[in-house]
mmCIF file of C-alpha atoms in Angstrom:
data_model
loop_
_atom_site.group_PDB
_atom_site.id
_atom_site.type_symbol
_atom_site.label_atom_id
_atom_site.label_comp_id
_atom_site.label_asym_id
_atom_site.label_seq_id
_atom_site.Cartn_x
_atom_site.Cartn_y
_atom_site.Cartn_z
ATOM 1 C CA MET M 1 0.000 0.000 0.000
ATOM 2 C CA ASN M 2 1.324 3.422 -0.922
ATOM 3 C CA ASP M 3 1.528 5.618 2.182
ATOM 4 C CA VAL M 4 2.309 8.874 0.354
ATOM 5 C CA ARG M 5 -0.470 11.388 0.895
ATOM 6 C CA PRO M 6 -1.970 12.699 -2.358
ATOM 7 C CA ALA M 7 -1.442 16.223 -0.961
ATOM 8 C CA LEU M 8 2.274 15.720 -1.591
ATOM 9 C CA MET M 9 1.703 14.973 -5.266
ATOM 10 C CA PRO M 10 1.158 18.236 -7.133
ATOM 11 C CA LYS M 11 -0.950 18.222 -10.263
ATOM 12 C CA ALA M 12 -0.726 20.877 -12.961
ATOM 13 C CA ARG M 13 -3.868 22.617 -14.074
ATOM 14 C CA LYS M 14 -4.386 22.191 -17.821
ATOM 15 C CA ASP M 15 -8.039 23.144 -18.289
ATOM 16 C CA ARG M 16 -8.971 26.553 -19.747
ATOM 17 C CA LEU M 17 -5.339 27.281 -20.561
ATOM 18 C CA ILE M 18 -3.714 27.976 -23.905
ATOM 19 C CA ILE M 19 -0.171 26.607 -23.802
ATOM 20 C CA LYS M 20 2.596 27.465 -26.245
ATOM 21 C CA GLU M 21 5.934 25.729 -25.743
ATOM 22 C CA LEU M 22 8.982 27.564 -27.034
ATOM 23 C CA PRO M 23 12.617 26.384 -26.939
ATOM 24 C CA GLU M 24 13.574 28.245 -23.736
ATOM 25 C CA GLU M 25 10.212 29.015 -22.138
ATOM 26 C CA THR M 26 6.548 28.109 -22.048
ATOM 27 C CA LEU M 27 3.791 30.660 -22.471
ATOM 28 C CA VAL M 28 0.505 29.987 -20.703
ATOM 29 C CA TYR M 29 -2.617 32.054 -21.223
ATOM 30 C CA ASP M 30 -5.286 31.582 -18.550
ATOM 31 C CA LEU M 31 -8.737 32.007 -20.105
ATOM 32 C CA ASP M 32 -10.346 32.368 -16.663
ATOM 33 C CA SER M 33 -8.187 35.216 -15.362
ATOM 34 C CA ASP M 34 -7.045 36.765 -18.666
ATOM 35 C CA HIS M 35 -3.452 36.555 -17.463
ATOM 36 C CA ALA M 36 -0.502 35.471 -19.546
ATOM 37 C CA HIS M 37 2.302 33.645 -17.758
ATOM 38 C CA CYS M 38 5.819 33.052 -18.991
ATOM 39 C CA LEU M 39 7.512 30.057 -17.377
ATOM 40 C CA ASN M 40 11.256 29.821 -17.805
ATOM 41 C CA HIS M 41 12.625 26.432 -18.842
ATOM 42 C CA THR M 42 13.057 25.231 -15.253
ATOM 43 C CA ALA M 43 9.567 26.262 -14.119
ATOM 44 C CA ALA M 44 8.086 24.697 -17.263
ATOM 45 C CA LEU M 45 9.862 21.384 -16.653
ATOM 46 C CA ILE M 46 8.634 21.299 -13.069
ATOM 47 C CA TRP M 47 5.077 22.164 -14.171
ATOM 48 C CA GLU M 48 5.145 19.411 -16.807
ATOM 49 C CA ASN M 49 6.260 16.925 -14.157
ATOM 50 C CA CYS M 50 3.320 17.810 -11.896
ATOM 51 C CA THR M 51 1.221 14.843 -12.995
ATOM 52 C CA GLY M 52 -0.498 14.153 -9.692
ATOM 53 C CA GLN M 53 1.399 10.853 -9.660
ATOM 54 C CA ARG M 54 4.799 12.104 -8.449
ATOM 55 C CA THR M 55 6.038 13.377 -5.125
ATOM 56 C CA VAL M 56 8.253 16.450 -4.877
ATOM 57 C CA ALA M 57 11.254 14.133 -4.480
ATOM 58 C CA GLU M 58 10.272 12.258 -7.653
ATOM 59 C CA ILE M 59 9.820 15.542 -9.544
ATOM 60 C CA SER M 60 13.280 16.592 -8.373
ATOM 61 C CA ALA M 61 14.733 13.264 -9.569
ATOM 62 C CA ALA M 62 12.952 13.576 -12.935
ATOM 63 C CA LEU M 63 14.337 17.089 -13.314
ATOM 64 C CA GLU M 64 17.847 15.827 -12.564
ATOM 65 C CA SER M 65 17.431 13.192 -15.258
ATOM 66 C CA GLN M 66 16.069 15.697 -17.799
ATOM 67 C CA THR M 67 18.720 18.361 -17.168
ATOM 68 C CA GLN M 68 21.695 16.179 -16.188
ATOM 69 C CA THR M 69 22.165 18.549 -13.221
ATOM 70 C CA SER M 70 21.748 18.081 -9.498
ATOM 71 C CA VAL M 71 18.436 19.602 -8.370
ATOM 72 C CA ASP M 72 17.650 20.286 -4.736
ATOM 73 C CA GLU M 73 14.024 19.709 -3.677
ATOM 74 C CA SER M 74 13.842 23.317 -2.465
ATOM 75 C CA VAL M 75 14.044 24.410 -6.117
ATOM 76 C CA VAL M 76 10.919 22.351 -6.844
ATOM 77 C CA TRP M 77 9.151 23.780 -3.784
ATOM 78 C CA LEU M 78 9.992 27.316 -4.922
ATOM 79 C CA ALA M 79 8.484 26.603 -8.351
ATOM 80 C CA LEU M 80 5.394 25.035 -6.777
ATOM 81 C CA GLU M 81 4.884 28.121 -4.665
ATOM 82 C CA GLN M 82 4.986 30.281 -7.802
ATOM 83 C CA LEU M 83 2.724 27.902 -9.756
ATOM 84 C CA GLU M 84 0.212 27.999 -6.913
ATOM 85 C CA LYS M 85 0.349 31.806 -6.783
ATOM 86 C CA PHE M 86 -0.591 32.009 -10.482
ATOM 87 C CA LYS M 87 -3.240 29.279 -10.114
ATOM 88 C CA LEU M 88 -1.455 26.861 -12.436
ATOM 89 C CA LEU M 89 -1.845 23.900 -10.092
ATOM 90 C CA LYS M 90 -4.990 21.813 -9.840
ATOM 91 C CA GLU M 91 -3.790 19.968 -6.746
ATOM 92 C CA VAL M 92 -1.597 21.992 -4.434
ATOM 93 C CA PRO M 93 0.933 20.132 -2.300
ATOM 94 C CA THR M 94 1.401 20.857 1.360
ATOM 95 C CA ASN M 95 4.854 21.645 2.611
ATOM 96 C CA ASP M 96 6.207 21.679 6.143
ATOM 97 C CA VAL M 97 8.890 24.174 5.119
ATOM 98 C CA ASP M 98 7.798 27.797 4.993
ATOM 99 C CA PHE M 99 9.154 29.512 1.872
ATOM 100 C CA ALA M 100 7.553 32.848 2.712
ATOM 101 C CA GLY M 101 10.211 35.470 2.271
ATOM 102 C CA VAL M 102 12.633 33.086 0.582
ATOM 103 C CA ASN M 103 13.898 34.725 -2.549
ATOM 104 C CA ARG M 104 16.061 33.597 -5.412
ATOM 105 C CA ARG M 105 19.172 35.205 -3.904
ATOM 106 C CA HIS M 106 18.740 33.276 -0.647
ATOM 107 C CA LEU M 107 18.131 30.030 -2.540
ATOM 108 C CA ILE M 108 21.268 30.544 -4.639
ATOM 109 C CA ARG M 109 23.312 30.952 -1.445
ATOM 110 C CA THR M 110 21.691 27.880 0.097
ATOM 111 C CA VAL M 111 21.605 25.528 -2.887
ATOM 112 C CA GLY M 112 24.518 26.875 -4.879
ATOM 113 C CA ILE M 113 24.604 28.378 -8.313
ATOM 114 C CA ALA M 114 25.427 25.258 -10.355
ATOM 115 C CA ALA M 115 24.547 25.306 -14.022
ATOM 116 C CA PHE M 116 20.865 25.230 -13.243
ATOM 117 C CA ALA M 117 18.487 28.149 -13.578
ATOM 118 C CA LEU M 118 16.072 28.734 -10.727
ATOM 119 C CA PRO M 119 12.393 28.597 -11.636
ATOM 120 C CA LEU M 120 10.869 31.899 -12.631
ATOM 121 C CA ILE M 121 7.333 32.789 -13.664
ATOM 122 C CA THR M 122 6.369 36.235 -14.878
ATOM 123 C CA SER M 123 2.781 37.227 -15.394
ATOM 124 C CA ILE M 124 0.881 40.032 -17.084
ATOM 125 C CA MET M 125 -2.797 40.817 -17.396
ATOM 126 C CA ALA M 126 -4.044 40.723 -20.965
ATOM 127 C CA PRO M 127 -5.892 43.801 -22.229
#
C-alpha cells in the first residue's frame, strides 16, 4: 500500500489554458483570469512533471534526469509556490517548510549556483 499522501503529489492545471511551448520558455494564457504567464525552462519542466502521480522528491529526480544537473528539492518547492500563486496547479501540495520570504538570492546561497536556472514565472494581465 502506498503511504504517500496525495497532498504531496502536485498536479498541474491544464483546463482553460492555452499553452505554447517555445525552446527556452513556455507561455501559458489563462482564459479564466485573462493573465498570460511566462515560465522559464526550469519552471516549465517542473510544471510538466506535476502529474499528480509524483512526489516532490520524484519531480526533483525527474528534473535531474532531464537536465543532467543536481536539483535540490527546495528548487521544486519554490516553483510550486509560484505555480500555486498564479493558479497553475490543480492539486496543491502541502509543505512543512515555509518559503515565505525566501527569494532567489537566498536560494542561490543555500543551494549553490550550479549550471541550473532557478524557476521563474512572470505574469501580465491581458488587455
